[in-house]
Amino acid sequence: MNAPLPRQSPLPRLALLLALAGIAGPGWCGPNAYVPNEKSGTVSVIDTATDQVIGQIPAGARPRGIAADPAGSRLYLTDAKANGLTVLDAGTRQIVRQVPLGESPEGIYISRDGSRLAVAVEGTNAVALVDAASGAVQATVKVQGKNPEHAVFSPDSRWLYVSAEEAEQVDVIDVAQGKQVASIPVGKRPRGIAFLPDGSRAYVACELAGAVYAIDTASRQVLARIPAGQMSNGVAALPDGSRVFVSNGRDGTVMAIDTASHQVLATIEVGKRPWNMAVTPDGRKLYVANGRSNSVSVIDTAGLRRVADVAVGELPWGVAIR
């Protein structure tokens, strides 16, 4: 069993007053963790220095996937009810643009240079490539897997790896060509995908297989099948590539995996139905969205222990950190 969590220190009085007033306080300098709450229609903003919520941003009817530009000035969200992309100004908390995409868009990812977005659109079995600056849809790429959920850029932004609810493979899109060029067999219902920083491997959680698959990106072959927990789904990698983390939705746990040995180093209890996750730029903390606990668990990635639970809105879907 985990030891009791330390009591979180209260926000400084000024920061608290600013947050309550809806004004950006000192914590908005970042990095912040942005958490879309699907039922609440909001984004919770967590100061990663204090692990306190410092604001709530209205974000449409049903926000799910989230990405942030490299500067942290804009947030990009999918809205499952509006069937589109919502662009938010992170400083003013205002909606800048809404872009129609098709039925039930879900995961959204941004290229490393911030120029392009990739959105998995379930209803059309496709990935939309969107110009981040203008919101123009540059291409719509059909994929083999049905109900695609994540479309994740490789670190060099040349490839997109796509997972889908009704699939036993990861589909590979050549971004320049704007078409699917390969499929890599994995387990049933692939979900979260994370690349190592050097792009040499991708790790894919397969929900119905209860496993994480390590893929060599050069050969597009599976290197290892790593047993995980029940309903494994979210995946995140440390900036130094030494560890990846997988969330297990039914178990309410997160596993830490050593990428050199592919051994599970620890299993950490979190909230109910942990889903998608993100790591701070310094690699010290992992933030895990707990869909049925309406919370985000914070994990110390070195000590491999949960250090905080942060209350957010209803049905948090994921996390973006900038």
Coordinates of C-alpha atoms in Angstrom, one line a residue, residues 7-322:
R7 CA -0.8 17.5 2.6
Q8 CA -0.6 20.0 -0.2
S9 CA 0.4 23.5 0.8
P10 CA -2.2 26.2 0.1
L11 CA -1.6 28.7 -2.7
P12 CA -0.1 32.0 -1.7
R13 CA -2.9 34.5 -0.9
L14 CA -2.2 36.7 -4.0
A15 CA -2.2 33.7 -6.4
L16 CA -5.4 32.4 -4.9
L17 CA -7.2 35.7 -5.2
L18 CA -6.0 36.0 -8.8
A19 CA -7.1 32.5 -9.7
L20 CA -10.5 33.1 -8.1
A21 CA -10.9 36.4 -10.0
G22 CA -10.0 34.7 -13.3
I23 CA -6.8 36.6 -13.7
A24 CA -3.5 35.0 -14.7
G25 CA -1.3 34.8 -11.6
P26 CA 2.4 34.0 -11.2
G27 CA 1.8 30.2 -11.8
W28 CA 0.8 31.0 -15.4
C29 CA 4.5 31.5 -16.3
G30 CA 4.6 27.7 -16.6
P31 CA 5.1 25.0 -17.1
N32 CA 1.5 24.3 -16.5
A33 CA -0.5 21.1 -16.9
Y34 CA -3.7 21.6 -19.0
V35 CA -6.4 19.0 -18.4
P36 CA -9.5 18.8 -20.6
N37 CA -12.6 17.8 -18.7
E38 CA -15.0 16.0 -21.0
K39 CA -18.2 16.4 -19.0
S40 CA -17.5 19.8 -17.5
G41 CA -16.6 21.4 -20.8
T42 CA -13.5 23.0 -19.3
V43 CA -9.7 22.9 -19.1
S44 CA -8.2 22.8 -15.6
V45 CA -4.9 24.6 -15.3
I46 CA -2.4 23.1 -12.8
D47 CA 0.7 24.9 -11.7
T48 CA 3.3 22.1 -11.8
A49 CA 5.5 23.9 -9.2
T50 CA 2.8 23.7 -6.6
D51 CA 0.4 21.1 -8.0
Q52 CA -2.5 23.5 -7.4
V53 CA -5.3 24.3 -9.8
I54 CA -4.8 28.0 -10.8
G55 CA -7.7 28.3 -13.2
Q56 CA -10.5 26.8 -15.3
I57 CA -11.0 27.7 -19.0
P58 CA -14.3 27.2 -20.8
A59 CA -13.5 24.9 -23.7
G60 CA -16.6 24.0 -25.7
A61 CA -19.2 21.2 -25.2
R62 CA -17.1 18.0 -24.9
P63 CA -13.3 18.5 -25.0
R64 CA -11.2 15.4 -25.2
G65 CA -7.8 15.5 -26.9
I66 CA -5.5 18.3 -26.1
A67 CA -2.2 19.7 -27.5
A68 CA -0.2 22.9 -26.8
D69 CA 2.1 24.8 -29.0
P70 CA 5.8 25.0 -28.1
A71 CA 5.4 28.4 -26.6
G72 CA 2.4 27.4 -24.5
S73 CA 0.4 30.3 -25.9
R74 CA -2.3 28.3 -27.7
L75 CA -4.2 25.2 -26.8
Y76 CA -5.7 22.9 -29.3
L77 CA -8.6 20.7 -28.3
T78 CA -11.0 18.3 -30.0
D79 CA -14.7 18.7 -29.3
A80 CA -16.5 15.4 -29.7
K81 CA -20.0 17.1 -29.6
A82 CA -19.1 19.9 -32.0
N83 CA -17.2 17.5 -34.3
G84 CA -14.3 19.9 -34.6
L85 CA -11.1 21.5 -33.4
T86 CA -11.2 24.3 -30.8
V87 CA -8.3 26.7 -30.6
L88 CA -7.8 28.6 -27.3
D89 CA -5.6 31.5 -26.3
A90 CA -4.0 30.2 -23.1
G91 CA -3.4 33.7 -21.8
T92 CA -6.8 35.4 -22.4
R93 CA -8.7 32.1 -22.1
Q94 CA -10.7 33.0 -25.2
I95 CA -11.7 30.7 -28.1
V96 CA -9.7 31.9 -31.1
R97 CA -11.0 29.6 -33.8
Q98 CA -13.2 26.5 -34.3
V99 CA -12.6 24.2 -37.2
P100 CA -15.0 21.4 -38.4
L101 CA -13.3 18.1 -38.7
G102 CA -15.9 15.3 -39.0
E103 CA -17.7 13.0 -36.6
S104 CA -16.1 12.4 -33.2
P105 CA -12.6 13.7 -33.3
E106 CA -10.4 12.4 -30.4
G107 CA -6.6 12.5 -30.0
I108 CA -4.8 15.5 -31.2
Y109 CA -1.0 16.0 -31.4
I110 CA 1.3 18.7 -32.6
S111 CA 4.6 18.5 -34.6
R112 CA 7.7 19.4 -32.7
D113 CA 8.0 22.8 -34.5
G114 CA 4.4 23.6 -33.8
S115 CA 3.4 24.1 -37.4
R116 CA 1.1 21.1 -37.9
L117 CA -1.6 19.2 -36.0
A118 CA -2.7 15.7 -36.4
V119 CA -6.2 14.7 -35.3
A120 CA -7.7 11.2 -35.1
V121 CA -11.3 11.4 -36.4
E122 CA -13.2 8.3 -35.3
G123 CA -16.3 8.7 -37.4
T124 CA -14.5 8.9 -40.8
N125 CA -11.7 6.4 -39.9
A126 CA -9.2 9.1 -40.8
V127 CA -6.5 11.5 -39.6
A128 CA -6.9 15.2 -40.3
L129 CA -3.7 17.1 -40.9
V130 CA -4.2 20.8 -39.9
D131 CA -2.1 23.9 -40.3
A132 CA -1.7 25.1 -36.7
A133 CA -1.5 28.8 -37.6
S134 CA -4.4 29.1 -40.0
G135 CA -6.6 26.2 -39.0
A136 CA -6.8 25.0 -42.6
V137 CA -7.2 21.3 -43.1
Q138 CA -4.3 20.3 -45.4
A139 CA -5.2 16.6 -45.8
T140 CA -7.5 13.9 -44.6
V141 CA -5.8 10.5 -44.6
K142 CA -7.8 7.3 -44.4
V143 CA -6.4 4.6 -42.2
Q144 CA -7.0 0.9 -42.0
G145 CA -7.9 0.8 -38.3
K146 CA -11.5 1.6 -37.4
N147 CA -12.3 4.4 -34.9
P148 CA -8.8 5.8 -34.7
E149 CA -8.0 7.3 -31.3
H150 CA -4.4 8.6 -31.4
A151 CA -2.2 9.9 -34.2
V152 CA 1.2 10.7 -32.8
F153 CA 4.1 12.4 -34.6
S154 CA 7.5 10.8 -34.6
P155 CA 10.1 13.2 -33.1
D156 CA 11.3 14.3 -36.6
S157 CA 7.6 14.8 -37.7
R158 CA 8.1 12.6 -40.7
W159 CA 5.7 9.8 -39.6
L160 CA 2.4 9.5 -37.7
Y161 CA 1.7 6.3 -35.8
V162 CA -2.1 5.8 -35.5
S163 CA -4.0 3.6 -33.1
A164 CA -7.6 2.6 -33.3
E165 CA -10.3 1.0 -31.1
E166 CA -11.0 -1.7 -33.7
A167 CA -7.6 -2.8 -34.8
E168 CA -4.7 -5.1 -34.1
Q169 CA -2.1 -3.0 -35.7
V170 CA -0.6 0.5 -35.7
D171 CA -1.0 2.3 -39.0
V172 CA 1.9 4.4 -40.2
I173 CA 1.3 7.6 -42.2
D174 CA 4.0 9.3 -44.3
V175 CA 3.3 13.0 -43.4
A176 CA 4.8 14.4 -46.6
Q177 CA 2.9 12.1 -48.9
G178 CA -0.3 12.4 -46.8
K179 CA -1.1 8.7 -47.0
Q180 CA -0.8 5.4 -45.0
V181 CA 2.3 3.5 -46.0
A182 CA 2.5 0.6 -43.5
S183 CA 0.8 -1.3 -40.7
I184 CA 2.7 -2.9 -37.8
P185 CA 0.9 -5.8 -36.1
V186 CA 0.4 -5.5 -32.3
G187 CA -2.2 -6.6 -29.8
K188 CA -5.9 -5.9 -29.7
R189 CA -7.2 -2.4 -29.4
P190 CA -4.0 -0.3 -29.5
R191 CA -4.4 3.0 -27.5
G192 CA -1.7 5.3 -26.3
I193 CA 1.6 5.7 -28.2
A194 CA 4.9 7.3 -27.1
F195 CA 8.1 7.6 -29.0
L196 CA 11.5 7.7 -27.4
P197 CA 13.1 11.1 -27.9
D198 CA 15.6 9.9 -30.5
G199 CA 12.7 8.3 -32.5
S200 CA 14.3 4.9 -32.4
R201 CA 11.4 3.1 -30.7
A202 CA 7.7 3.6 -30.2
Y203 CA 5.7 2.1 -27.3
V204 CA 2.1 1.2 -27.8
A205 CA -0.4 0.2 -25.1
C206 CA -2.9 -2.4 -26.3
E207 CA -6.0 -2.3 -24.1
L208 CA -7.5 -5.7 -24.7
A209 CA -4.1 -7.4 -24.8
G210 CA -3.1 -6.0 -21.5
A211 CA 0.4 -5.3 -22.9
V212 CA 2.8 -2.7 -24.2
Y213 CA 4.5 -3.3 -27.5
A214 CA 8.0 -1.9 -28.1
I215 CA 8.5 -1.2 -31.8
D216 CA 11.8 -0.6 -33.6
T217 CA 10.9 2.3 -35.9
A218 CA 13.6 1.6 -38.5
S219 CA 12.5 -2.0 -39.2
R220 CA 8.9 -1.5 -38.1
Q221 CA 9.1 -4.7 -36.1
V222 CA 8.0 -5.5 -32.6
L223 CA 11.0 -5.8 -30.3
A224 CA 9.2 -6.8 -27.1
R225 CA 5.8 -7.5 -25.7
I226 CA 5.7 -6.2 -22.1
P227 CA 2.8 -7.5 -19.9
A228 CA 0.9 -4.6 -18.4
G229 CA -2.3 -4.3 -16.3
Q230 CA -5.9 -4.6 -17.2
M231 CA -7.1 -2.2 -19.9
S232 CA -3.7 -0.6 -20.5
N233 CA -4.1 2.6 -22.4
G234 CA -2.0 5.8 -21.9
V235 CA 1.7 5.9 -22.5
A236 CA 4.4 8.6 -21.8
A237 CA 8.2 8.5 -22.1
L238 CA 10.8 10.4 -20.1
P239 CA 12.8 13.1 -21.9
D240 CA 16.0 11.0 -21.5
G241 CA 14.3 7.9 -22.9
S242 CA 15.2 5.8 -19.8
R243 CA 11.6 4.9 -18.8
V244 CA 8.2 4.7 -20.2
F245 CA 5.0 4.7 -18.2
V246 CA 1.7 3.0 -19.0
S247 CA -1.7 3.6 -17.3
N248 CA -3.9 0.6 -16.5
G249 CA -7.6 1.7 -16.6
R250 CA -9.2 -1.1 -14.8
D251 CA -6.5 -1.6 -12.2
G252 CA -6.2 2.1 -11.3
T253 CA -2.4 1.9 -11.6
V254 CA 0.5 3.2 -13.6
M255 CA 3.5 1.0 -14.4
A256 CA 7.1 2.2 -14.9
I257 CA 9.0 0.3 -17.5
D258 CA 12.8 0.4 -18.0
T259 CA 13.5 0.8 -21.7
A260 CA 16.9 -0.9 -21.6
S261 CA 15.6 -4.2 -20.1
H262 CA 11.9 -3.8 -20.8
Q263 CA 11.3 -4.8 -17.1
V264 CA 8.5 -3.3 -15.0
L265 CA 10.2 -1.3 -12.3
A266 CA 7.2 -0.4 -10.2
T267 CA 3.4 -0.4 -10.1
I268 CA 1.9 2.8 -8.6
E269 CA -1.7 3.2 -7.4
V270 CA -3.5 6.2 -8.8
G271 CA -7.1 7.2 -9.2
K272 CA -10.0 5.4 -11.0
R273 CA -9.7 4.8 -14.7
P274 CA -6.3 6.4 -15.3
W275 CA -6.2 7.5 -19.0
N276 CA -3.8 9.7 -20.8
M277 CA -0.7 11.2 -19.3
A278 CA 2.1 13.8 -19.8
V279 CA 5.6 14.3 -18.3
T280 CA 7.1 17.7 -17.3
P281 CA 9.9 19.0 -19.6
D282 CA 12.5 18.3 -16.9
G283 CA 11.2 14.7 -16.6
R284 CA 10.7 14.9 -12.9
K285 CA 6.9 14.6 -12.7
L286 CA 4.2 12.5 -14.5
Y287 CA 0.6 13.8 -14.6
V288 CA -2.1 11.2 -15.0
A289 CA -5.8 12.0 -15.8
N290 CA -8.1 9.8 -13.8
G291 CA -11.4 9.8 -15.6
R292 CA -13.6 8.3 -12.9
S293 CA -12.0 10.1 -10.0
N294 CA -12.2 13.5 -11.5
S295 CA -8.6 14.0 -10.5
V296 CA -5.0 14.1 -11.8
S297 CA -2.4 12.0 -10.0
V298 CA 1.1 13.3 -9.8
I299 CA 4.0 10.8 -9.8
D300 CA 7.6 11.4 -8.9
T301 CA 9.3 9.7 -11.8
A302 CA 12.6 9.2 -9.9
G303 CA 11.2 7.9 -6.7
L304 CA 8.3 6.1 -8.5
R305 CA 5.7 7.2 -6.1
R306 CA 2.5 9.2 -6.1
V307 CA 3.0 12.5 -4.5
A308 CA -0.3 14.3 -5.0
D309 CA -3.8 14.0 -6.3
V310 CA -5.3 17.2 -7.8
A311 CA -9.1 17.6 -8.1
V312 CA -10.1 18.8 -11.6
G313 CA -13.4 18.8 -13.5
E314 CA -15.6 15.9 -14.6
L315 CA -14.2 13.1 -16.7
P316 CA -10.6 14.4 -17.4
W317 CA -9.4 12.9 -20.7
G318 CA -5.7 13.7 -20.8
V319 CA -2.9 16.2 -20.0
A320 CA -0.7 18.6 -22.0
I321 CA 2.2 20.4 -20.3
R322 CA 3.8 23.6 -21.4

